CSV table of C-alpha atoms and ligand atoms in Angstrom, one decimal:
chain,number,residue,atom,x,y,z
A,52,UNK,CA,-23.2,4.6,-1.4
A,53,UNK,CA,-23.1,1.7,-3.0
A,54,UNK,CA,-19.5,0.6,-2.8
A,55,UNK,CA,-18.7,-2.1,0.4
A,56,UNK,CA,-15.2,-1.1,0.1
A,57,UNK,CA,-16.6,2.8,0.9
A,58,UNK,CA,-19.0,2.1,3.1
A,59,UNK,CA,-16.6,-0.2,5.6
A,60,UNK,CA,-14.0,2.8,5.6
A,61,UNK,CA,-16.8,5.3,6.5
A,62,UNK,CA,-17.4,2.8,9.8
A,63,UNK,CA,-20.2,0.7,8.6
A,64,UNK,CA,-19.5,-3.3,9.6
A,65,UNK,CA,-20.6,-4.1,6.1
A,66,UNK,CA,-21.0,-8.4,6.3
A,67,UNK,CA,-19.8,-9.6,4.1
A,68,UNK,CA,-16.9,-7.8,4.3
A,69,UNK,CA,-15.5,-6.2,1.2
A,70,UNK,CA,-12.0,-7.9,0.0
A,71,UNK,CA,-9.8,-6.9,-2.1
A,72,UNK,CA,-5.7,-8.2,-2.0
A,73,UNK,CA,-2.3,-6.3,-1.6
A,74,UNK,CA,-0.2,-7.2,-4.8
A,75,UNK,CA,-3.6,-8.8,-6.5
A,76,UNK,CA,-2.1,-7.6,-9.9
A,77,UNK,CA,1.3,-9.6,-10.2
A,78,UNK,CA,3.4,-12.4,-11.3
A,79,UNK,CA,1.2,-14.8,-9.8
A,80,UNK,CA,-1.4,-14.2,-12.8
A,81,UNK,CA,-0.2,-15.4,-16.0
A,82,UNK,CA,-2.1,-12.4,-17.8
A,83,UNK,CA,0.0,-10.5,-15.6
A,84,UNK,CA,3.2,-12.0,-16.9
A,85,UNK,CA,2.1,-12.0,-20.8
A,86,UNK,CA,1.6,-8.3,-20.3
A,87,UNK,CA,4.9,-7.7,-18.4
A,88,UNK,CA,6.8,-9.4,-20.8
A,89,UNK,CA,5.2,-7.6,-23.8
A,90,UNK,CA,6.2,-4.3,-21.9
A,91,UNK,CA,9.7,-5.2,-21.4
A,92,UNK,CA,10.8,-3.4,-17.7
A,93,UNK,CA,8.9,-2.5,-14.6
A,94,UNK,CA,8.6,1.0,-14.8
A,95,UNK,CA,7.7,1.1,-18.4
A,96,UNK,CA,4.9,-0.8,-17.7
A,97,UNK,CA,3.6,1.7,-14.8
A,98,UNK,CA,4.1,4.1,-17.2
A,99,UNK,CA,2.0,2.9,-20.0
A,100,UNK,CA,-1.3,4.0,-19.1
A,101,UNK,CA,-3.3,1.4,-21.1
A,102,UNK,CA,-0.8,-1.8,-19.9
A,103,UNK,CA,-1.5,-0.1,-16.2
A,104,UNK,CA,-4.8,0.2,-16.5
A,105,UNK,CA,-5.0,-3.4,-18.2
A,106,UNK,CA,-2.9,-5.0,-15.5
A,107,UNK,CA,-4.8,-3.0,-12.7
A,108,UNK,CA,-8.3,-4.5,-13.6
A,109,UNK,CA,-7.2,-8.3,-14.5
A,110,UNK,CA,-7.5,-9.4,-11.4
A,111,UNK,CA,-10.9,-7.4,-11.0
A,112,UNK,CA,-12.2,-9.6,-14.0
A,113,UNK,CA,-10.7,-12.3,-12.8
A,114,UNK,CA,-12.0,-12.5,-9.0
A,115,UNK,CA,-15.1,-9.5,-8.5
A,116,UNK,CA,-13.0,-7.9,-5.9
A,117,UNK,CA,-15.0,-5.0,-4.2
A,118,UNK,CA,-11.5,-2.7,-4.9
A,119,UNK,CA,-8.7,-2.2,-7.7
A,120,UNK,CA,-6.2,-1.2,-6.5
A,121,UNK,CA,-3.7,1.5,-8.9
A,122,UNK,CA,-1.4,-0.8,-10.4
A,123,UNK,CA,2.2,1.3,-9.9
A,124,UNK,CA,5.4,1.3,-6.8
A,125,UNK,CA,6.0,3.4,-3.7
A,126,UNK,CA,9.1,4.0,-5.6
A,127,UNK,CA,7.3,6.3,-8.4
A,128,UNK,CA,7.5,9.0,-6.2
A,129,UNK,CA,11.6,9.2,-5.9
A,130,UNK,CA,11.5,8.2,-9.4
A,131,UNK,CA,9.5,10.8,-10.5
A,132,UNK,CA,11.3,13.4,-8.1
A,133,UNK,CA,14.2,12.5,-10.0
A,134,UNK,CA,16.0,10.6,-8.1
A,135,UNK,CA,17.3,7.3,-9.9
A,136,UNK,CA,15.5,3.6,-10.3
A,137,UNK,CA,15.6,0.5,-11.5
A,138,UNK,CA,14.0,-2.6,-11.3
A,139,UNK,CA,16.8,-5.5,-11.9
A,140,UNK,CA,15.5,-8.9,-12.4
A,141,UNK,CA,15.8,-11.1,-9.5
A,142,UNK,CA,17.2,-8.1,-7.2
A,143,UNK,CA,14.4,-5.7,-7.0
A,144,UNK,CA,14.6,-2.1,-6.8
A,145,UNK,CA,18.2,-0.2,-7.1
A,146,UNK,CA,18.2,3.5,-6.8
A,147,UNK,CA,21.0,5.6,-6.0
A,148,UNK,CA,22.1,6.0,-2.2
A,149,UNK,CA,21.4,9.6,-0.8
A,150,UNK,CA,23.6,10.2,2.0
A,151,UNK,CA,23.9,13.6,2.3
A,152,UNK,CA,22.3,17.3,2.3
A,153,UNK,CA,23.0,18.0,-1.8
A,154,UNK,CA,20.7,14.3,-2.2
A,155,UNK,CA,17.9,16.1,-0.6
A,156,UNK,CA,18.7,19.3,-2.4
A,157,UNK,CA,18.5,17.6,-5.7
A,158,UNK,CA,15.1,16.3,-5.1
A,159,UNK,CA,13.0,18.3,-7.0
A,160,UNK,CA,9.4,18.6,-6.9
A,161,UNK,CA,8.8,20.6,-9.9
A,162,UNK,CA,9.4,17.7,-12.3
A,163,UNK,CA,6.3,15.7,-10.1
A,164,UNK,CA,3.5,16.7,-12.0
A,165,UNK,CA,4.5,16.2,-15.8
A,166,UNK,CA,6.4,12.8,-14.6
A,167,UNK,CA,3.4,11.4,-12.8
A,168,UNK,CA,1.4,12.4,-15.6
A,169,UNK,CA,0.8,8.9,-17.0
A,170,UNK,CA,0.4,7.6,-13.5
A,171,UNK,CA,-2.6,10.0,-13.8
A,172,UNK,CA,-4.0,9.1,-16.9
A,173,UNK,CA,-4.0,5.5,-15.7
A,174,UNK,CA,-5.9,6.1,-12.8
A,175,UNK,CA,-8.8,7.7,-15.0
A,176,UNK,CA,-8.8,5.0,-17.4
A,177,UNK,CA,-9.4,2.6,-14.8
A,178,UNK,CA,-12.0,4.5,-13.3
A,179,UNK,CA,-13.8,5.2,-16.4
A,180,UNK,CA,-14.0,1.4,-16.7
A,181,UNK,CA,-14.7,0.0,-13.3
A,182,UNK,CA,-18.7,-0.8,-12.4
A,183,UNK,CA,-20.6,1.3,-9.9
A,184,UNK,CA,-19.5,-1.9,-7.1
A,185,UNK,CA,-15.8,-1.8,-7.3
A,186,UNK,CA,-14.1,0.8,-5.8
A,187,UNK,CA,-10.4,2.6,-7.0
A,188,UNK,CA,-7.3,3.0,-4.3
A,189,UNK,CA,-4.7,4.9,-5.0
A,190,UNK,CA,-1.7,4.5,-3.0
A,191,UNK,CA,1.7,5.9,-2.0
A,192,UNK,CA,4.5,5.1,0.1
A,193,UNK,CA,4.7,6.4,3.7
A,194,UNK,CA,7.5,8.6,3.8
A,195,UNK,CA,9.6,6.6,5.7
A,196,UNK,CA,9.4,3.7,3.8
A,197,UNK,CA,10.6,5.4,0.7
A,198,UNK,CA,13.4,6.8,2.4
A,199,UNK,CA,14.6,3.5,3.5
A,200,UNK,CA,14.8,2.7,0.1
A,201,UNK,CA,16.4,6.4,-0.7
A,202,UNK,CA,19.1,5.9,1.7
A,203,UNK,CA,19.8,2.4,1.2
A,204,UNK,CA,19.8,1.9,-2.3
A,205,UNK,CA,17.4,-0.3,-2.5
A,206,UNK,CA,15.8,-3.3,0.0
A,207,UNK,CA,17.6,-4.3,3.1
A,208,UNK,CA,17.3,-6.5,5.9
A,209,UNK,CA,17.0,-4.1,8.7
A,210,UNK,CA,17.6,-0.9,7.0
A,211,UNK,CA,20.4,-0.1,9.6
A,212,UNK,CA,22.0,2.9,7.6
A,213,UNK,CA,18.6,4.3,7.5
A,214,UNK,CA,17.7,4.4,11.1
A,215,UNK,CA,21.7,5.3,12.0
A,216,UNK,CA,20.9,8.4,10.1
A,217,UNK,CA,17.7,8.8,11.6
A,218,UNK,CA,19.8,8.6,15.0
A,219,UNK,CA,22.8,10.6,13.9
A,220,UNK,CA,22.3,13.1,12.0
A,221,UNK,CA,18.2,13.8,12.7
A,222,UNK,CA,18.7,17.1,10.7
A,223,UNK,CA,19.6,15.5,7.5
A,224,UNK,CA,16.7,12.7,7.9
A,225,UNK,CA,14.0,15.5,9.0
A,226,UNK,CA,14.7,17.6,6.1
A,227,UNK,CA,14.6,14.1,3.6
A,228,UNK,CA,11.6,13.1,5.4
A,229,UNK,CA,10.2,16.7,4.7
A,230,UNK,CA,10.5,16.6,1.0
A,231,UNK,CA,8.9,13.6,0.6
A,232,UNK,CA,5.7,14.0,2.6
A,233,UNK,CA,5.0,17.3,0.9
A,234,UNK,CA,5.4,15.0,-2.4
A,235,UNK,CA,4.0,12.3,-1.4
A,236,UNK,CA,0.6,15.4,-0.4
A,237,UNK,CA,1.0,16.4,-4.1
A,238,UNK,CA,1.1,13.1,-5.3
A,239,UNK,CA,-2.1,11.4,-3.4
A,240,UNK,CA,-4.2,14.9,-4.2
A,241,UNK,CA,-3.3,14.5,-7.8
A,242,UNK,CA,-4.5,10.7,-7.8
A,243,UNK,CA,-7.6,11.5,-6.1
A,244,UNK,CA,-8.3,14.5,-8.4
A,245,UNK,CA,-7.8,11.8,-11.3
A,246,UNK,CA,-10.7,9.7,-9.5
A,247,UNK,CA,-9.2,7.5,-6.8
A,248,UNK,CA,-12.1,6.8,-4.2
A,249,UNK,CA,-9.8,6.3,-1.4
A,250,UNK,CA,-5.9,5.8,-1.2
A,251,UNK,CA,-3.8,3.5,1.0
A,252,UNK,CA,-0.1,4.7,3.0
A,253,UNK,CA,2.0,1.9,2.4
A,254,UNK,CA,4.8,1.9,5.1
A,255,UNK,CA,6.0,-1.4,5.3
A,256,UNK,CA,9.2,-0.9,7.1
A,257,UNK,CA,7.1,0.9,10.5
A,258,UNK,CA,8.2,-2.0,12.7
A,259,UNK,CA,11.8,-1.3,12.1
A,260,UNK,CA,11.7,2.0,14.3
A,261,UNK,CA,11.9,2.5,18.1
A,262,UNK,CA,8.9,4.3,19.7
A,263,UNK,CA,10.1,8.1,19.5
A,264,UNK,CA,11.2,7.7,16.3
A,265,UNK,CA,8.2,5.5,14.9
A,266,UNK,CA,5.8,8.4,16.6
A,267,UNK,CA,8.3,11.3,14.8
A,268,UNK,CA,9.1,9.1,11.5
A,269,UNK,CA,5.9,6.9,11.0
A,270,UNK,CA,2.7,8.5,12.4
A,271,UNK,CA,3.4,12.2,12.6
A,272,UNK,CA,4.2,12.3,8.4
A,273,UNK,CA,0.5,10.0,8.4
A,274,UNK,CA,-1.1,12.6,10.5
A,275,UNK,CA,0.3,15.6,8.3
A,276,UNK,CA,-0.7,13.7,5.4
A,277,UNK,CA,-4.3,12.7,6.8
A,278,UNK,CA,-5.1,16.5,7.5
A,279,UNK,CA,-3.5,17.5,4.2
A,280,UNK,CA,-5.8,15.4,2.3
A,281,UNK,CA,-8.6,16.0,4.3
A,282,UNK,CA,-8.7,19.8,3.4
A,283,UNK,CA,-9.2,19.3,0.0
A,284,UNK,CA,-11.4,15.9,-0.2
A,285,UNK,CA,-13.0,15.2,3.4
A,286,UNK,CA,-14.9,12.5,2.2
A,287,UNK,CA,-12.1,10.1,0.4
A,288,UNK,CA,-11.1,7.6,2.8
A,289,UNK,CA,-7.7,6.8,4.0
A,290,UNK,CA,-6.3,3.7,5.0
A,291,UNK,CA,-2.8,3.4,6.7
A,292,UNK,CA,-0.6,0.1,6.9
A,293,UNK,CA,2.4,0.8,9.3
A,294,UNK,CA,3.9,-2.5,8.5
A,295,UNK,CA,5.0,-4.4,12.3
A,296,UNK,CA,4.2,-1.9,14.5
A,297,UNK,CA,3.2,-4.1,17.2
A,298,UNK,CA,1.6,-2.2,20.1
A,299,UNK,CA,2.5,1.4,18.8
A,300,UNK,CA,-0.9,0.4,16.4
A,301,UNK,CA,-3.0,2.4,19.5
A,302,UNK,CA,-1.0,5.5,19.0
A,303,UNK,CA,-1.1,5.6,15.5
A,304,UNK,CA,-4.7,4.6,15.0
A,305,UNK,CA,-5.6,7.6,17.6
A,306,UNK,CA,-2.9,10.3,16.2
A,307,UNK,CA,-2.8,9.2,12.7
A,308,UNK,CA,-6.3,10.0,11.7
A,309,UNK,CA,-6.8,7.4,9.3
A,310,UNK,CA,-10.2,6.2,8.3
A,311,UNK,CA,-9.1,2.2,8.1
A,312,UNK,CA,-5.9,0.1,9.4
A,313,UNK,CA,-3.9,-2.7,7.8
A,314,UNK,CA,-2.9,-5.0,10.0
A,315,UNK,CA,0.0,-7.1,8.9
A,316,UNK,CA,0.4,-11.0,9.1
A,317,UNK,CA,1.7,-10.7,12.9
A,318,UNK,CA,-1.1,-8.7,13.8
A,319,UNK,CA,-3.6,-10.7,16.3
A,320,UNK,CA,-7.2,-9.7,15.5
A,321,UNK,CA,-8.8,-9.9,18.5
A,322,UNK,CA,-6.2,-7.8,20.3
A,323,UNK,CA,-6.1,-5.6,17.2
A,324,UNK,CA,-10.0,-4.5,18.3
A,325,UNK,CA,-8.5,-3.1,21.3
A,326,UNK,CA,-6.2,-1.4,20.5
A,327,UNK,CA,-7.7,0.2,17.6
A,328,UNK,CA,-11.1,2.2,18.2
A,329,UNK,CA,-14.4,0.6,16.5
A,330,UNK,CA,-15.0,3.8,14.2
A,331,UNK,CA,-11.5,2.6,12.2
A,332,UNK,CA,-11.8,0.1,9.8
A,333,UNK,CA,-9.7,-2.6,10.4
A,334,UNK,CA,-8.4,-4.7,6.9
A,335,UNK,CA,-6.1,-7.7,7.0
A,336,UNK,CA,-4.5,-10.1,7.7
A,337,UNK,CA,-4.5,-13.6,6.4
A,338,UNK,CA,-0.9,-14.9,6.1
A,339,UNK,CA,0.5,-14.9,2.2
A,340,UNK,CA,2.1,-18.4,3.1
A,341,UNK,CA,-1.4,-19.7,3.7
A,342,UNK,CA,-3.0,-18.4,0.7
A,343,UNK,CA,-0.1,-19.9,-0.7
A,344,UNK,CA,-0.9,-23.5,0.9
A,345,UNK,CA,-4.2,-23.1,0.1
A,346,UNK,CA,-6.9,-26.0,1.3
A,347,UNK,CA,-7.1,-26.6,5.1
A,348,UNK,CA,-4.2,-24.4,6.3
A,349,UNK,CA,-6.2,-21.5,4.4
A,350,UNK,CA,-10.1,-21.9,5.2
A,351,UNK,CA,-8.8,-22.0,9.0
A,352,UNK,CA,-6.8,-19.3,9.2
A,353,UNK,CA,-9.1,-17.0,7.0
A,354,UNK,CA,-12.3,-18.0,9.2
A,355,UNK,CA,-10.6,-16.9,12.4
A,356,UNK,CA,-9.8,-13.9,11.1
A,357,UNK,CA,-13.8,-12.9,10.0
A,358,UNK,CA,-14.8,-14.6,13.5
A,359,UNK,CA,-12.3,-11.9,15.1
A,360,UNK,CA,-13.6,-8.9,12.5
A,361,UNK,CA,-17.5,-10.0,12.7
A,362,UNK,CA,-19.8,-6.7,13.6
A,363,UNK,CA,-17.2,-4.4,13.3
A,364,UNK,CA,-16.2,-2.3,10.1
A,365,UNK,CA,-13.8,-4.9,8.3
A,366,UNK,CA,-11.7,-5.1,5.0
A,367,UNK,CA,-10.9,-8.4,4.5
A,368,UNK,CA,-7.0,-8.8,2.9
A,369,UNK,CA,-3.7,-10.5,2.9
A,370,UNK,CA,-1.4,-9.1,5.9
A,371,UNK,CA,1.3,-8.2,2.9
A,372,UNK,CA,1.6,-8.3,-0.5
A,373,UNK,CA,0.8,-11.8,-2.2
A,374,UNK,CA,3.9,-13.9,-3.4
A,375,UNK,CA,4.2,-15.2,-7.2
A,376,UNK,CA,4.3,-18.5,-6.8
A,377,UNK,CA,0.7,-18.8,-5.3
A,378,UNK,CA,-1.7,-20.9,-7.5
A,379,UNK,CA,-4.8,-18.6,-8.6
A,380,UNK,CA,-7.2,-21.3,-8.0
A,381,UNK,CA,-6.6,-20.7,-4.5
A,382,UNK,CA,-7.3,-17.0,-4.7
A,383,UNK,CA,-10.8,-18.3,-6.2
A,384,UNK,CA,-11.5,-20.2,-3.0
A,385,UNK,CA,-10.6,-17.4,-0.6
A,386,UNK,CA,-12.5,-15.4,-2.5
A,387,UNK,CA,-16.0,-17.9,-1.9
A,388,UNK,CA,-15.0,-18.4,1.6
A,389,UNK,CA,-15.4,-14.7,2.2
A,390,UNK,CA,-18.2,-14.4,0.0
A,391,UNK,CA,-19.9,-16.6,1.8
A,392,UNK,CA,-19.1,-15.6,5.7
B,55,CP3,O1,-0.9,-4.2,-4.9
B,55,CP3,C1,-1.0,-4.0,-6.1
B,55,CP3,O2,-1.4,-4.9,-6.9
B,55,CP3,C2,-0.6,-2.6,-6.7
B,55,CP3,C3,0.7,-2.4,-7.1
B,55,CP3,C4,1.9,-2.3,-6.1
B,55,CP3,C5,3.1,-2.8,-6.4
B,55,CP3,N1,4.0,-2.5,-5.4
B,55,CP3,C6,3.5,-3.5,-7.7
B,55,CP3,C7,4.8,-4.2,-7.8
B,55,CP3,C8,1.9,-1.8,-4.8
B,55,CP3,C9,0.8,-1.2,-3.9
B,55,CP3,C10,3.3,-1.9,-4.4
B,55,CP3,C11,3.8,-1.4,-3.1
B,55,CP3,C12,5.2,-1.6,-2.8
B,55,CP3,N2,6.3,-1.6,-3.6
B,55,CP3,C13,5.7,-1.7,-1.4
B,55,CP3,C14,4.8,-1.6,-0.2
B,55,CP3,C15,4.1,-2.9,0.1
B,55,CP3,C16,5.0,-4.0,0.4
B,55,CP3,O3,5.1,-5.0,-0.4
B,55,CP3,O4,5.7,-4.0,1.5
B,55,CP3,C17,7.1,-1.8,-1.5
B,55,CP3,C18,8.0,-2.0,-0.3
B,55,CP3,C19,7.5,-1.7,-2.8
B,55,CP3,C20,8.9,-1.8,-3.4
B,55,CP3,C21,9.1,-2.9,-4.3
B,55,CP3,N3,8.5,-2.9,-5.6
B,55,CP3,C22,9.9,-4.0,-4.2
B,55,CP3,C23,10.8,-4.3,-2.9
B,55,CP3,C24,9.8,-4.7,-5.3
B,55,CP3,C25,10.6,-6.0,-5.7
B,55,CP3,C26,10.1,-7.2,-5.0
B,55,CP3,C27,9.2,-7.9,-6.0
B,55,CP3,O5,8.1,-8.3,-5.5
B,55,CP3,O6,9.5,-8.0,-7.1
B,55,CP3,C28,8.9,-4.1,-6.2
B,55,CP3,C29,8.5,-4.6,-7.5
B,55,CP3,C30,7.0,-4.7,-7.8
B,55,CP3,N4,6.0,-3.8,-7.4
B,55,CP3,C31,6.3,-5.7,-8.5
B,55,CP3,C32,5.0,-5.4,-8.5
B,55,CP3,C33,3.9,-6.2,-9.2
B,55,CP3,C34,7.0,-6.9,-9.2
B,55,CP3,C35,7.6,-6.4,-10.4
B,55,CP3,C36,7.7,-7.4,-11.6
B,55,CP3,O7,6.8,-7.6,-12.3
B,55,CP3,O8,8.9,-7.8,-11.8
């Protein structure tokens, strides 16, 4: 196997480490932009199977990362179940807010396959064009995540309505959260079937949840997803990023089954390798706001990270998505700084 990204998942403390970044196709790349502009709104760019597949590998030209990542949103998946979304500009996502049993109901998983269709085809373009060193990830949502979004109509600050319904009325979340595991199981086969190499759980709002609900609502959907997956493609690698979880990492890293863990910015390395066993990969965590700084602030913070991660299997990454206004140039330099740790 020649691909580092691969080969750190499957356990091997590959040194270098492989590095690729969350959001690394975005508004901070001016190609990005052009293209984005050209397609007019959001989700008719993730739609367009040669803009996605365009915008998916400029940052792989740009920067030789070991992974491309599927340029697309956790919020496909309710799109494409039919419920509602927008992206407005300046606001970020607005979908409708489901609050009730006939919102569930009117989820439907039969229009999934013809509406993820061009999600599909992008994934095999950017296969087909990718060299025999970079890996593909496709991604989804974890469950929860998305139904914070669901139920809240779009972003929040503490997604309160979402974890009151979680509370008080467990029937109505456990059935939502049902729904969209199962489709978020269809939705991860089909991108792997199209030729992603591994696929990444994206559940940044975790860290929101107490522990019985984080271990009913975050890591049980993971491990149901995990086993899912890993009937039908045992070797494709799955990395899981529940966003804040603090010290419920251990459970999830033992229950979840995942093959490799983000760790978000607040993460600590070095107490990460405890509570996380040595076969998981570990990937993260340098601080957006100091690839945004760049210079000092970055090279220090970066190199304490690979001291922490040295001799143990290691993606190296942002601990969440990078923000637009960070200059390029500075991706350039993280990107030699790794190479050359
Ligand atoms: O990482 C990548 O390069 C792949 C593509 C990707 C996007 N979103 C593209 C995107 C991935 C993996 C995501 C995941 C995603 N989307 C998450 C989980 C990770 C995280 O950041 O916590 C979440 C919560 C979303 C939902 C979402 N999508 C929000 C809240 C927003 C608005 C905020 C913003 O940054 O604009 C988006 C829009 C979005 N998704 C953009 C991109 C490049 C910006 C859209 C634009 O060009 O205007």
């Amino acid at each position: 196997m020649t691909k580092t990204l691969l080969r750190a998942l499957n356990g091997e403390a590959v040194w270098p480490p492989p590095m690729w970044l969350m959001r690394q196709a975005g508004r901070y790349l001016p190609e990005y932009r052009e293209l984005r502009a050209k397609a007019g709104d959001f989700i008719a760019l993730c739609t367009d199977p040669a803009l996605a597949a365009e915008v998916t590998l400029q940052p792989i030209r740009r920067f030789g990362f070991d992974a491309a990542i599927l340029f697309s949103d956790i919020l496909m998946l309710p799109w494409a179940l039919g419920h509602g979304l927008r992206f407005a500009e300046g606001e970020g996502p607005v979908l409708p807010r489901l609050r009730d049993q006939a919102g569930v109901e009117a989820l439907d998983r039969g229009r999934l396959a013809e509406a993820i269709a061009p999600v599909l085809e992008t994934v095999r373009r950017v296969r087909a064009a990718l060299d025999a060193r970079t890996a593909l990830i496709g991604f989804a949502g974890g469950p929860f995540t998305v139904a914070c979004y669901m139920i809240e109509g779009g972003g929040s600050k503490d997604f309160a309505g979402t974890r009151q319904m979680a509370h008080e009325d467990p029937d109505l979340f456990g059935r939502l959260m049902q729904v969209l595991t199962e489709a978020t199981i269809d939705y991860l086969l089909a991108q792997i079937g199209a030729g992603a190499e591994a696929v990444m759980l994206f559940d940044s709002w975790a860290g929101v949840l107490s522990p019985s609900l984080f271990r009913a609502h975050v890591t049980a959907p993971a491990r149901r997803i995990v086993g899912a997956l890993r009937l039908r493609y045992p070797e494709v690698p799955i990395i899981g990023f529940p966003r804040l979880a603090g010290v419920m990492l251990a459970d999830y890293a033992v229950l979840a089954g995942v093959n490799g863990i983000g760790m978000d910015t607040a993460m600590d390395p070095g107490r990460a390798q405890w509570l996380v066993p040595k076969r998981t990969a570990l990937q993260g965590n340098l601080d957006p706001m100091a690839l945004l700084a760049g210079g000092r602030a970055m090279r220090d913070e970066a190199s304490s990270i690979l001291l922490a991660m040295r001799g143990r299997p290691f993606v190296f990454n942002l601990g969440h998505g990078i923000v637009p206004q960070t200059p390029p140039e500075h991706v350039s330099a993280l990107v030699e700084l790794v190479r050359a740790a």
